Structures are given as C-alpha cells and as structure tokens.
mmCIF file of C-alpha atoms in Angstrom:
data_model
loop_
_atom_site.group_PDB
_atom_site.id
_atom_site.type_symbol
_atom_site.label_atom_id
_atom_site.label_comp_id
_atom_site.label_asym_id
_atom_site.label_seq_id
_atom_site.Cartn_x
_atom_site.Cartn_y
_atom_site.Cartn_z
ATOM 1 C CA UNK A 1 59.179 63.018 205.349
ATOM 2 C CA UNK A 2 58.723 63.904 209.061
ATOM 3 C CA UNK A 3 58.605 67.627 209.830
ATOM 4 C CA UNK A 4 58.085 68.779 206.226
ATOM 5 C CA UNK A 5 55.072 71.136 205.760
ATOM 6 C CA UNK A 6 52.154 69.533 203.918
ATOM 7 C CA UNK A 7 51.673 72.687 201.799
ATOM 8 C CA UNK A 8 54.742 73.256 199.588
ATOM 9 C CA UNK A 9 53.701 76.871 198.992
ATOM 10 C CA UNK A 10 53.075 77.786 202.618
ATOM 11 C CA UNK A 11 55.696 80.533 202.349
ATOM 12 C CA UNK A 12 53.820 82.563 199.712
ATOM 13 C CA UNK A 13 51.546 84.348 202.179
ATOM 14 C CA UNK A 14 54.503 85.627 204.182
ATOM 15 C CA UNK A 15 56.259 86.760 201.019
ATOM 16 C CA UNK A 16 53.107 88.632 199.964
ATOM 17 C CA UNK A 17 52.805 90.237 203.407
ATOM 18 C CA UNK A 18 56.388 91.517 203.234
ATOM 19 C CA UNK A 19 55.875 92.904 199.725
ATOM 20 C CA UNK A 20 52.689 94.648 200.834
ATOM 21 C CA UNK A 21 54.404 96.218 203.846
ATOM 22 C CA UNK A 22 57.208 97.523 201.607
ATOM 23 C CA UNK A 23 54.748 98.844 199.007
ATOM 24 C CA UNK A 24 56.085 96.449 196.356
ATOM 25 C CA UNK A 25 53.025 94.398 195.381
ATOM 26 C CA UNK A 26 52.175 94.375 191.682
ATOM 27 C CA UNK A 27 48.636 94.158 190.277
ATOM 28 C CA UNK A 28 47.400 93.474 186.750
ATOM 29 C CA UNK A 29 44.997 96.153 185.503
ATOM 30 C CA UNK A 30 43.512 95.311 182.099
ATOM 31 C CA UNK A 31 42.976 98.447 180.034
ATOM 32 C CA UNK A 32 39.873 99.173 178.007
ATOM 33 C CA UNK A 33 40.098 99.154 174.218
ATOM 34 C CA UNK A 34 38.518 102.606 174.043
ATOM 35 C CA UNK A 35 40.319 104.190 176.994
ATOM 36 C CA UNK A 36 40.136 107.979 176.969
ATOM 37 C CA UNK A 37 42.524 110.493 178.515
ATOM 38 C CA UNK A 38 46.255 110.968 178.018
ATOM 39 C CA UNK A 39 48.561 107.949 178.112
ATOM 40 C CA UNK A 40 52.095 108.606 179.374
ATOM 41 C CA UNK A 41 52.708 105.029 180.486
ATOM 42 C CA UNK A 42 52.952 103.026 177.263
ATOM 43 C CA UNK A 43 55.959 102.861 174.942
ATOM 44 C CA UNK A 44 54.165 103.814 171.726
ATOM 45 C CA UNK A 45 56.754 106.527 171.090
ATOM 46 C CA UNK A 46 55.777 107.345 167.514
ATOM 47 C CA UNK A 47 52.029 107.115 168.151
ATOM 48 C CA UNK A 48 51.615 104.294 165.630
ATOM 49 C CA UNK A 49 49.905 101.519 167.608
ATOM 50 C CA UNK A 50 46.479 102.512 166.261
ATOM 51 C CA UNK A 51 47.620 104.025 162.961
ATOM 52 C CA UNK A 52 45.443 102.540 160.178
ATOM 53 C CA UNK A 53 48.445 101.628 158.010
ATOM 54 C CA UNK A 54 49.851 99.566 160.872
ATOM 55 C CA UNK A 55 46.639 97.862 161.970
ATOM 56 C CA UNK A 56 45.620 97.157 158.370
ATOM 57 C CA UNK A 57 48.998 95.536 157.706
ATOM 58 C CA UNK A 58 48.620 93.352 160.799
ATOM 59 C CA UNK A 59 45.105 92.286 159.830
ATOM 60 C CA UNK A 60 46.113 91.495 156.247
ATOM 61 C CA UNK A 61 49.052 89.376 157.429
ATOM 62 C CA UNK A 62 46.841 87.419 159.826
ATOM 63 C CA UNK A 63 44.374 86.687 157.030
ATOM 64 C CA UNK A 64 47.143 85.602 154.639
ATOM 65 C CA UNK A 65 49.548 83.760 156.946
ATOM 66 C CA UNK A 66 47.303 82.816 159.867
ATOM 67 C CA UNK A 67 47.095 83.932 163.478
ATOM 68 C CA UNK A 68 50.352 82.263 164.550
ATOM 69 C CA UNK A 69 53.660 81.439 162.924
ATOM 70 C CA UNK A 70 53.035 77.688 163.632
ATOM 71 C CA UNK A 71 56.543 76.829 164.775
ATOM 72 C CA UNK A 72 60.092 77.906 165.473
ATOM 73 C CA UNK A 73 61.830 79.984 162.823
ATOM 74 C CA UNK A 74 63.991 76.998 161.822
ATOM 75 C CA UNK A 75 60.976 74.742 161.255
ATOM 76 C CA UNK A 76 57.841 76.464 159.914
ATOM 77 C CA UNK A 77 57.920 79.809 161.710
ATOM 78 C CA UNK A 78 59.706 81.921 159.103
ATOM 79 C CA UNK A 79 57.683 83.798 156.508
ATOM 80 C CA UNK A 80 58.574 86.204 153.737
ATOM 81 C CA UNK A 81 57.556 88.962 156.143
ATOM 82 C CA UNK A 82 60.289 87.996 158.611
ATOM 83 C CA UNK A 83 62.945 88.147 155.893
ATOM 84 C CA UNK A 84 61.696 91.519 154.637
ATOM 85 C CA UNK A 85 61.663 92.992 158.132
ATOM 86 C CA UNK A 86 65.162 91.713 158.910
ATOM 87 C CA UNK A 87 66.603 93.138 155.705
ATOM 88 C CA UNK A 88 64.863 96.521 155.945
ATOM 89 C CA UNK A 89 65.510 96.985 159.656
ATOM 90 C CA UNK A 90 69.217 96.187 159.290
ATOM 91 C CA UNK A 91 69.532 98.541 156.316
ATOM 92 C CA UNK A 92 67.650 101.338 158.109
ATOM 93 C CA UNK A 93 69.911 101.126 161.163
ATOM 94 C CA UNK A 94 73.055 100.678 159.067
ATOM 95 C CA UNK A 95 74.002 97.064 159.814
ATOM 96 C CA UNK A 96 74.806 94.114 157.586
ATOM 97 C CA UNK A 97 72.132 91.750 158.820
ATOM 98 C CA UNK A 98 69.351 91.232 161.325
ATOM 99 C CA UNK A 99 67.502 88.441 163.090
ATOM 100 C CA UNK A 100 63.914 88.781 164.347
ATOM 101 C CA UNK A 101 62.898 87.032 167.574
ATOM 102 C CA UNK A 102 59.678 86.778 169.557
ATOM 103 C CA UNK A 103 60.550 89.612 171.987
ATOM 104 C CA UNK A 104 63.198 92.155 172.823
ATOM 105 C CA UNK A 105 63.889 90.167 175.986
ATOM 106 C CA UNK A 106 64.561 87.062 173.890
ATOM 107 C CA UNK A 107 66.819 89.077 171.588
ATOM 108 C CA UNK A 108 69.021 90.166 174.496
ATOM 109 C CA UNK A 109 69.186 86.658 175.933
ATOM 110 C CA UNK A 110 70.104 85.325 172.495
ATOM 111 C CA UNK A 111 72.890 87.811 171.877
ATOM 112 C CA UNK A 112 74.494 87.570 175.313
ATOM 113 C CA UNK A 113 74.399 83.796 175.661
ATOM 114 C CA UNK A 114 75.375 82.940 172.081
ATOM 115 C CA UNK A 115 78.343 85.329 171.992
ATOM 116 C CA UNK A 116 79.941 84.139 175.235
ATOM 117 C CA UNK A 117 81.336 81.049 176.900
ATOM 118 C CA UNK A 118 82.533 80.257 180.409
ATOM 119 C CA UNK A 119 85.845 82.007 179.735
ATOM 120 C CA UNK A 120 84.312 85.257 178.507
ATOM 121 C CA UNK A 121 84.423 88.409 180.619
ATOM 122 C CA UNK A 122 81.146 90.356 180.591
ATOM 123 C CA UNK A 123 81.310 94.030 181.574
ATOM 124 C CA UNK A 124 77.817 95.270 182.367
ATOM 125 C CA UNK A 125 76.545 98.758 183.229
ATOM 126 C CA UNK A 126 74.970 98.961 186.689
ATOM 127 C CA UNK A 127 71.731 100.351 185.237
ATOM 128 C CA UNK A 128 71.267 97.832 182.429
ATOM 129 C CA UNK A 129 67.854 96.351 181.695
ATOM 130 C CA UNK A 130 66.828 93.121 183.391
ATOM 131 C CA UNK A 131 67.045 91.215 180.112
ATOM 132 C CA UNK A 132 70.763 91.999 179.794
ATOM 133 C CA UNK A 133 71.281 91.088 183.450
ATOM 134 C CA UNK A 134 69.477 87.778 182.943
ATOM 135 C CA UNK A 135 71.531 87.140 179.815
ATOM 136 C CA UNK A 136 74.691 87.521 181.904
ATOM 137 C CA UNK A 137 73.364 85.060 184.474
ATOM 138 C CA UNK A 138 72.347 82.491 181.870
ATOM 139 C CA UNK A 139 75.652 82.777 180.009
ATOM 140 C CA UNK A 140 77.601 81.471 183.056
ATOM 141 C CA UNK A 141 80.380 83.844 182.036
ATOM 142 C CA UNK A 142 82.186 85.935 184.631
ATOM 143 C CA UNK A 143 80.331 89.236 184.950
ATOM 144 C CA UNK A 144 81.700 92.488 186.346
ATOM 145 C CA UNK A 145 79.156 95.235 186.980
ATOM 146 C CA UNK A 146 80.672 98.682 186.476
ATOM 147 C CA UNK A 147 79.383 102.121 187.595
ATOM 148 C CA UNK A 148 76.679 103.647 185.443
ATOM 149 C CA UNK A 149 77.823 105.262 182.162
ATOM 150 C CA UNK A 150 81.507 105.092 183.058
ATOM 151 C CA UNK A 151 83.740 104.270 180.055
ATOM 152 C CA UNK A 152 86.891 104.590 182.188
ATOM 153 C CA UNK A 153 85.584 101.870 184.517
ATOM 154 C CA UNK A 154 84.917 99.657 181.487
ATOM 155 C CA UNK A 155 88.489 100.170 180.268
ATOM 156 C CA UNK A 156 90.009 99.458 183.683
ATOM 157 C CA UNK A 157 87.946 96.277 184.010
ATOM 158 C CA UNK A 158 89.200 95.092 180.625
ATOM 159 C CA UNK A 159 92.844 95.871 181.412
ATOM 160 C CA UNK A 160 94.871 92.692 181.527
ATOM 161 C CA UNK A 161 92.056 90.329 180.583
ATOM 162 C CA UNK A 162 93.626 87.947 178.061
ATOM 163 C CA UNK A 163 90.533 86.220 176.677
ATOM 164 C CA UNK A 164 87.237 87.074 175.027
ATOM 165 C CA UNK A 165 85.219 89.938 176.457
ATOM 166 C CA UNK A 166 81.902 91.639 175.761
ATOM 167 C CA UNK A 167 80.718 94.985 177.139
ATOM 168 C CA UNK A 168 76.968 95.493 177.561
ATOM 169 C CA UNK A 169 74.944 98.694 177.793
ATOM 170 C CA UNK A 170 71.528 100.121 177.164
ATOM 171 C CA UNK A 171 71.657 103.005 174.697
ATOM 172 C CA UNK A 172 68.939 104.835 176.631
ATOM 173 C CA UNK A 173 68.317 103.666 180.181
ATOM 174 C CA UNK A 174 64.697 102.842 180.815
ATOM 175 C CA UNK A 175 64.440 104.235 184.352
ATOM 176 C CA UNK A 176 65.728 107.812 183.990
ATOM 177 C CA UNK A 177 65.846 108.144 180.193
ATOM 178 C CA UNK A 178 69.524 109.124 180.076
ATOM 179 C CA UNK A 179 71.674 108.111 177.117
ATOM 180 C CA UNK A 180 74.874 106.077 177.376
ATOM 181 C CA UNK A 181 78.169 107.621 176.142
ATOM 182 C CA UNK A 182 78.344 105.153 173.268
ATOM 183 C CA UNK A 183 81.292 106.769 171.475
ATOM 184 C CA UNK A 184 83.491 106.658 174.559
ATOM 185 C CA UNK A 185 82.344 103.143 175.428
ATOM 186 C CA UNK A 186 83.179 101.942 171.920
ATOM 187 C CA UNK A 187 86.626 103.531 172.150
ATOM 188 C CA UNK A 188 87.311 101.810 175.473
ATOM 189 C CA UNK A 189 86.243 98.474 173.999
ATOM 190 C CA UNK A 190 88.316 98.861 170.830
ATOM 191 C CA UNK A 191 91.405 99.679 172.833
ATOM 192 C CA UNK A 192 91.085 96.196 174.351
ATOM 193 C CA UNK A 193 89.827 94.250 171.314
ATOM 194 C CA UNK A 194 86.422 93.882 172.957
ATOM 195 C CA UNK A 195 83.004 93.719 171.330
ATOM 196 C CA UNK A 196 80.187 96.074 172.373
ATOM 197 C CA UNK A 197 76.555 94.997 172.692
ATOM 198 C CA UNK A 198 74.057 97.871 172.741
ATOM 199 C CA UNK A 199 70.398 97.451 173.687
ATOM 200 C CA UNK A 200 68.731 100.201 171.620
ATOM 201 C CA UNK A 201 65.165 99.469 172.719
ATOM 202 C CA UNK A 202 64.540 103.100 173.692
ATOM 203 C CA UNK A 203 66.689 104.672 170.990
ATOM 204 C CA UNK A 204 65.253 103.199 167.794
ATOM 205 C CA UNK A 205 62.689 105.573 166.326
ATOM 206 C CA UNK A 206 63.692 108.399 168.676
ATOM 207 C CA UNK A 207 67.433 109.095 168.314
ATOM 208 C CA UNK A 208 69.684 109.303 165.281
ATOM 209 C CA UNK A 209 68.978 110.562 161.776
ATOM 210 C CA UNK A 210 65.255 110.012 161.208
ATOM 211 C CA UNK A 211 65.059 107.674 164.195
ATOM 212 C CA UNK A 212 67.805 105.281 163.081
ATOM 213 C CA UNK A 213 68.839 104.798 166.686
ATOM 214 C CA UNK A 214 71.525 105.759 169.170
ATOM 215 C CA UNK A 215 74.305 103.566 167.661
ATOM 216 C CA UNK A 216 73.717 105.234 164.282
ATOM 217 C CA UNK A 217 73.914 108.665 165.934
ATOM 218 C CA UNK A 218 77.184 107.659 167.632
ATOM 219 C CA UNK A 219 78.777 106.528 164.364
ATOM 220 C CA UNK A 220 78.669 102.833 165.272
ATOM 221 C CA UNK A 221 76.335 101.677 162.509
ATOM 222 C CA UNK A 222 77.934 98.875 160.542
ATOM 223 C CA UNK A 223 80.881 98.534 162.922
ATOM 224 C CA UNK A 224 82.387 95.034 162.794
ATOM 225 C CA UNK A 225 82.756 94.985 166.590
ATOM 226 C CA UNK A 226 79.272 96.244 167.536
ATOM 227 C CA UNK A 227 76.039 94.294 167.950
ATOM 228 C CA UNK A 228 72.697 96.005 168.568
ATOM 229 C CA UNK A 229 69.440 94.657 169.922
ATOM 230 C CA UNK A 230 66.096 96.404 169.444
ATOM 231 C CA UNK A 231 62.499 95.833 170.365
ATOM 232 C CA UNK A 232 59.628 96.069 167.899
ATOM 233 C CA UNK A 233 57.140 96.923 170.645
ATOM 234 C CA UNK A 234 58.041 100.566 171.281
ATOM 235 C CA UNK A 235 58.622 102.910 168.336
ATOM 236 C CA UNK A 236 57.530 100.220 165.870
ATOM 237 C CA UNK A 237 54.252 99.741 167.763
ATOM 238 C CA UNK A 238 54.079 95.963 167.405
ATOM 239 C CA UNK A 239 55.741 93.121 169.293
ATOM 240 C CA UNK A 240 59.008 91.210 169.045
ATOM 241 C CA UNK A 241 62.698 91.992 168.989
ATOM 242 C CA UNK A 242 65.713 91.803 166.733
ATOM 243 C CA UNK A 243 69.503 91.515 166.799
ATOM 244 C CA UNK A 244 71.440 93.610 164.278
ATOM 245 C CA UNK A 245 75.117 93.366 163.443
ATOM 246 C CA UNK A 246 77.751 91.787 161.206
ATOM 247 C CA UNK A 247 76.389 88.990 159.025
ATOM 248 C CA UNK A 248 78.710 86.438 160.610
ATOM 249 C CA UNK A 249 77.333 87.279 164.052
ATOM 250 C CA UNK A 250 73.759 86.833 162.855
ATOM 251 C CA UNK A 251 74.667 83.521 161.174
ATOM 252 C CA UNK A 252 76.158 82.347 164.456
ATOM 253 C CA UNK A 253 72.981 83.243 166.375
ATOM 254 C CA UNK A 254 70.794 81.315 163.937
ATOM 255 C CA UNK A 255 72.716 78.144 164.784
ATOM 256 C CA UNK A 256 73.375 78.681 168.493
ATOM 257 C CA UNK A 257 70.946 81.097 170.195
ATOM 258 C CA UNK A 258 68.527 79.037 172.278
ATOM 259 C CA UNK A 259 65.838 81.729 172.518
ATOM 260 C CA UNK A 260 65.783 81.736 168.717
ATOM 261 C CA UNK A 261 66.102 78.017 168.005
ATOM 262 C CA UNK A 262 63.603 76.769 170.594
ATOM 263 C CA UNK A 263 61.012 79.556 170.555
ATOM 264 C CA UNK A 264 58.006 79.933 168.287
ATOM 265 C CA UNK A 265 58.584 82.566 165.634
ATOM 266 C CA UNK A 266 57.042 86.016 165.888
ATOM 267 C CA UNK A 267 53.421 85.973 164.713
ATOM 268 C CA UNK A 268 52.829 87.228 161.151
ATOM 269 C CA UNK A 269 50.531 90.044 162.310
ATOM 270 C CA UNK A 270 53.188 91.494 164.619
ATOM 271 C CA UNK A 271 55.876 91.074 161.973
ATOM 272 C CA UNK A 272 53.803 92.882 159.364
ATOM 273 C CA UNK A 273 52.858 95.646 161.794
ATOM 274 C CA UNK A 274 56.501 96.309 162.660
ATOM 275 C CA UNK A 275 57.446 96.321 158.986
ATOM 276 C CA UNK A 276 54.666 98.804 158.179
ATOM 277 C CA UNK A 277 55.740 101.023 161.084
ATOM 278 C CA UNK A 278 59.349 100.973 159.917
ATOM 279 C CA UNK A 279 58.295 102.001 156.412
ATOM 280 C CA UNK A 280 56.111 104.785 157.795
ATOM 281 C CA UNK A 281 58.985 106.087 159.943
ATOM 282 C CA UNK A 282 61.219 106.063 156.889
ATOM 283 C CA UNK A 283 58.595 108.143 155.047
ATOM 284 C CA UNK A 284 57.966 110.480 158.008
ATOM 285 C CA UNK A 285 61.343 110.929 159.753
ATOM 286 C CA UNK A 286 60.200 114.064 161.597
ATOM 287 C CA UNK A 287 58.290 111.856 164.045
ATOM 288 C CA UNK A 288 61.547 111.143 165.876
ATOM 289 C CA UNK A 289 62.221 114.813 166.544
ATOM 290 C CA UNK A 290 58.632 115.321 167.735
ATOM 291 C CA UNK A 291 59.099 112.623 170.384
ATOM 292 C CA UNK A 292 62.219 114.308 171.726
ATOM 293 C CA UNK A 293 60.542 117.720 171.739
ATOM 294 C CA UNK A 294 57.536 116.355 173.648
ATOM 295 C CA UNK A 295 59.775 114.738 176.280
ATOM 296 C CA UNK A 296 61.801 117.919 176.757
ATOM 297 C CA UNK A 297 58.638 120.004 176.990
ATOM 298 C CA UNK A 298 57.115 117.741 179.608
ATOM 299 C CA UNK A 299 60.317 117.749 181.658
ATOM 300 C CA UNK A 300 60.515 121.548 181.525
ATOM 301 C CA UNK A 301 56.938 121.924 182.759
ATOM 302 C CA UNK A 302 57.444 119.522 185.675
ATOM 303 C CA UNK A 303 60.817 120.761 186.896
ATOM 304 C CA UNK A 304 59.630 124.361 186.667
ATOM 305 C CA UNK A 305 57.057 123.377 189.281
ATOM 306 C CA UNK A 306 59.777 121.992 191.552
ATOM 307 C CA UNK A 307 59.552 118.285 190.799
ATOM 308 C CA UNK A 308 62.761 116.245 190.694
ATOM 309 C CA UNK A 309 63.894 114.432 187.565
ATOM 310 C CA UNK A 310 66.833 114.196 185.166
ATOM 311 C CA UNK A 311 66.558 115.888 181.782
ATOM 312 C CA UNK A 312 65.578 113.241 179.194
ATOM 313 C CA UNK A 313 67.865 112.299 176.335
ATOM 314 C CA UNK A 314 65.114 110.467 174.438
ATOM 315 C CA UNK A 315 61.426 109.731 175.191
ATOM 316 C CA UNK A 316 61.499 108.700 178.868
ATOM 317 C CA UNK A 317 60.844 111.315 181.565
ATOM 318 C CA UNK A 318 61.356 110.260 185.174
ATOM 319 C CA UNK A 319 59.994 112.063 188.271
ATOM 320 C CA UNK A 320 61.104 111.058 191.767
ATOM 321 C CA UNK A 321 58.612 109.959 194.420
ATOM 322 C CA UNK A 322 59.379 109.965 198.167
ATOM 323 C CA UNK A 323 58.450 106.314 198.852
ATOM 324 C CA UNK A 324 57.092 103.290 196.974
ATOM 325 C CA UNK A 325 53.716 103.781 198.674
ATOM 326 C CA UNK A 326 53.582 107.454 197.658
ATOM 327 C CA UNK A 327 54.483 106.522 194.089
ATOM 328 C CA UNK A 328 51.554 104.089 193.903
ATOM 329 C CA UNK A 329 49.167 106.646 195.391
ATOM 330 C CA UNK A 330 50.450 109.338 192.992
ATOM 331 C CA UNK A 331 49.905 107.042 190.025
ATOM 332 C CA UNK A 332 46.344 106.293 191.178
ATOM 333 C CA UNK A 333 45.566 110.010 191.654
ATOM 334 C CA UNK A 334 46.726 110.715 188.132
ATOM 335 C CA UNK A 335 44.584 107.873 186.769
ATOM 336 C CA UNK A 336 41.505 109.265 188.543
ATOM 337 C CA UNK A 337 41.996 112.474 186.565
ATOM 338 C CA UNK A 338 42.397 110.838 183.170
ATOM 339 C CA UNK A 339 46.177 110.555 183.025
ATOM 340 C CA UNK A 340 47.924 107.185 182.788
ATOM 341 C CA UNK A 341 51.497 107.158 184.077
ATOM 342 C CA UNK A 342 54.014 104.435 184.891
ATOM 343 C CA UNK A 343 55.205 103.663 188.396
ATOM 344 C CA UNK A 344 58.686 102.237 188.944
ATOM 345 C CA UNK A 345 59.580 100.846 192.376
ATOM 346 C CA UNK A 346 62.313 98.567 193.697
ATOM 347 C CA UNK A 347 63.567 96.205 192.397
ATOM 348 C CA UNK A 348 62.861 97.843 189.018
ATOM 349 C CA UNK A 349 64.949 100.874 190.022
ATOM 350 C CA UNK A 350 68.616 100.133 190.784
ATOM 351 C CA UNK A 351 69.105 103.132 193.086
ATOM 352 C CA UNK A 352 66.070 102.342 195.259
ATOM 353 C CA UNK A 353 64.327 105.648 194.402
ATOM 354 C CA UNK A 354 60.724 105.126 193.337
ATOM 355 C CA UNK A 355 59.533 107.157 190.367
ATOM 356 C CA UNK A 356 56.709 108.054 188.104
ATOM 357 C CA UNK A 357 57.948 107.056 184.660
ATOM 358 C CA UNK A 358 56.449 109.090 181.833
ATOM 359 C CA UNK A 359 56.856 108.384 178.135
ATOM 360 C CA UNK A 360 56.468 110.982 175.417
ATOM 361 C CA UNK A 361 54.859 110.326 172.051
ATOM 362 C CA UNK A 362 55.120 112.008 168.688
ATOM 363 C CA UNK A 363 51.354 112.624 168.583
ATOM 364 C CA UNK A 364 51.068 114.488 171.908
ATOM 365 C CA UNK A 365 49.819 118.068 171.545
ATOM 366 C CA UNK A 366 50.776 121.080 173.590
ATOM 367 C CA UNK A 367 47.384 120.827 175.293
ATOM 368 C CA UNK A 368 48.112 117.186 176.175
ATOM 369 C CA UNK A 369 51.420 118.154 177.753
ATOM 370 C CA UNK A 370 49.854 121.045 179.683
ATOM 371 C CA UNK A 371 47.113 118.771 181.024
ATOM 372 C CA UNK A 372 49.596 116.071 181.996
ATOM 373 C CA UNK A 373 51.851 118.512 183.813
ATOM 374 C CA UNK A 374 48.926 120.109 185.651
ATOM 375 C CA UNK A 375 47.682 116.723 186.882
ATOM 376 C CA UNK A 376 51.115 115.452 187.944
ATOM 377 C CA UNK A 377 52.031 118.663 189.767
ATOM 378 C CA UNK A 378 48.674 119.077 191.501
ATOM 379 C CA UNK A 379 48.673 115.487 192.798
ATOM 380 C CA UNK A 380 52.367 115.336 193.782
ATOM 381 C CA UNK A 381 53.195 114.412 197.381
ATOM 382 C CA UNK A 382 55.176 117.130 199.237
ATOM 383 C CA UNK A 383 58.366 115.052 199.314
ATOM 384 C CA UNK A 384 58.469 114.973 195.517
ATOM 385 C CA UNK A 385 59.445 118.659 195.328
ATOM 386 C CA UNK A 386 62.790 120.341 195.822
ATOM 387 C CA UNK A 387 63.249 121.510 199.374
ATOM 388 C CA UNK A 388 60.924 118.898 200.888
ATOM 389 C CA UNK A 389 63.446 116.072 201.298
#
C-alpha cells in the first residue's frame, strides 16, 4: 500500500528512546543460584523457597508425576496433589472450597471474568494490582475506580445500582504494603447486596491467626458473599495461584473461567512444593509473626534515618525515591554492596512516586536488618530524606 512503512515495527526505537529518557526501561537480570548477600527484593516471605522439606517435596513430585502436568486441569492436568492442595488451602483459610490455577494472575482473571457479565458493576480500588485491573478490562463490565481504601466511596458508588455488582480490593497493597479496611469494605458491600473479591496475595502467610490471611483476620473467612484469591509464589514459596470461596462459586469457575479451562495445569513440582509449605506453616505458625516483626524493624531503622515511607501492615516496606532515575541508581548501589532490593517506577506505582520496595522474611536476623538499613541509608540520594524535597 503506498506510503506505508516497510518495517511494521519502525516505531519501537522511538518508544524505547522515550522510555529511556523517562528512566522507565526494564532489563532482565538473571540471578545466580548461589547468590550471596541479603535479599529484600523477592517475595519469599516465610523463607521457605530453599527449605529442604519444600524442595524435597517438589523433587519427589516431579519424579512421580513428571515435569509438567501434561494438559489443562479438565483434561489430564489434575493430579491428586492438586486436590489435596485445594482442600487443605481452603480449610486453612476458612473457606468451603478452592481452585488451583497456574498463577495468581490467572486466578484474578478467572474470578473477575467468570463472576461478571456486561451488566455487572465493578467497583475497584485505585491501588489494585494489575491483574485485578486487567480482569476488569477483560470482563467488559462497567468499572468504577474509587479512591484508595475508601469504604464510603464504595458504598456511594453502589447506591442505586439495581443489578449485579462486585467490589475488588487487594488485602495488602503491593506498592506501599498498607492493608485494606476489609471489615468496613465488607459492610459497605453487604448493605448493597454486593459480593467482595479480595486478592490476598500479600496477606496469606503473614496476616491472620498463624498466617491464615487478611480475610481470616477480618472475620470474613467462610462468608457466603466473599471470594479470595491467593498466590502460591510468595509465602508458600512455589508458583501458581488459587481462588477460595463458597463451593458454588468454585463450581462455577470450573465450568466458566477461561484462564482455568484453557490453561495448562500447575506443574506437579510446584503443586507439591506449595502443599509442603502450607503444611510447614501450619506446624510453625510463629513464622507469620516473625515476618511482621522484621518488616516493622526495617521500617523503624530507615525512617529513624530520615527516609520516607509508610509503616508496613504486612511484609512490604516502601521507601520513596526522588525520581525514577535515582531509584534505579539507588537500587544498583545497594546491589554493589550485597543487598538486593526492588525498584518500583511508573507505571507500576499509581501515584507516580518511584520507590525502593523491600520485602521482609521470617528468616532475616537482626544483623541482616542492620546491614540492610546501613546500606540503604548510606546510598540514599538527598531527595529521599525528609526536608530535602
């Protein structure tokens, strides 16, 4: 066709140039298997990713069931391990039933899209995870984004809506680590006959009695109007996700959720690892409290030195950086001194403020926390401290 560029991807270089100028380029950095130093970037909250009970369970499952699940869960992808994990995870968190999927992202897409139609009203927190946001987009339902952690705004949005509605929230928000007011949100939903979907990715294993999660701590476990999604890749140290809730909701997802029906089932090794981690948490419930104590201790050390960050409600500790470029440089300086930290920049942060994102673990020692704080404070750019804005 006359005038059309011969290279259909000619625009990529300009897009890359603009990202680079804004400090928003991303780069893959493979980690070494034997990496030393202190890791505050991963989500291994309970410190179980290398625990011998977990790795042995994964290896045994791979030898027995094979490396992959061989198909979707409705064809050949379900094993006895999947059924055991679903039953034990639902019971641990206090729900009737559960459904394991290949990722936490897939679990959120499944729950949002299968529980809505074009006439449903979705009420979504402004700070929700991308997987919930994408679920809203894929559902084709009308979505209203409400101010962060504002139950009154949820209630006002639901006022006068005559049809089906679903409110969506993270239990613990992944950017700043603050917890949602689940009790008040549930009350606002119930006053309007609305269901509540809670993404408890950062609450399971950290909050609630023995790590049973934020919905359990808020008294929502087993509620007929509450559905919870979790990931198996954080506190449970494996991979995958799950939806927990009333049995009739789970039955509906089995027959209608596209990210369940058309996706290969979670690999046996990951399923077995998550199951072993769940059983270990049940046997050692104090791990959850140790995560929270480590996060609070790290926050106290950093803010005492003048750095800016909200007090954590769970495992995530966030520290503000002046610019995206400074955040990247700060992360690199930490890495050069044996400390791995996360770096969140737009569009990952809804308020546009770049951050170092730090994650506590149950196995961090006081010496680990002291070292981490010393490195972060000594490498901080001036604009990261109070009084330098």
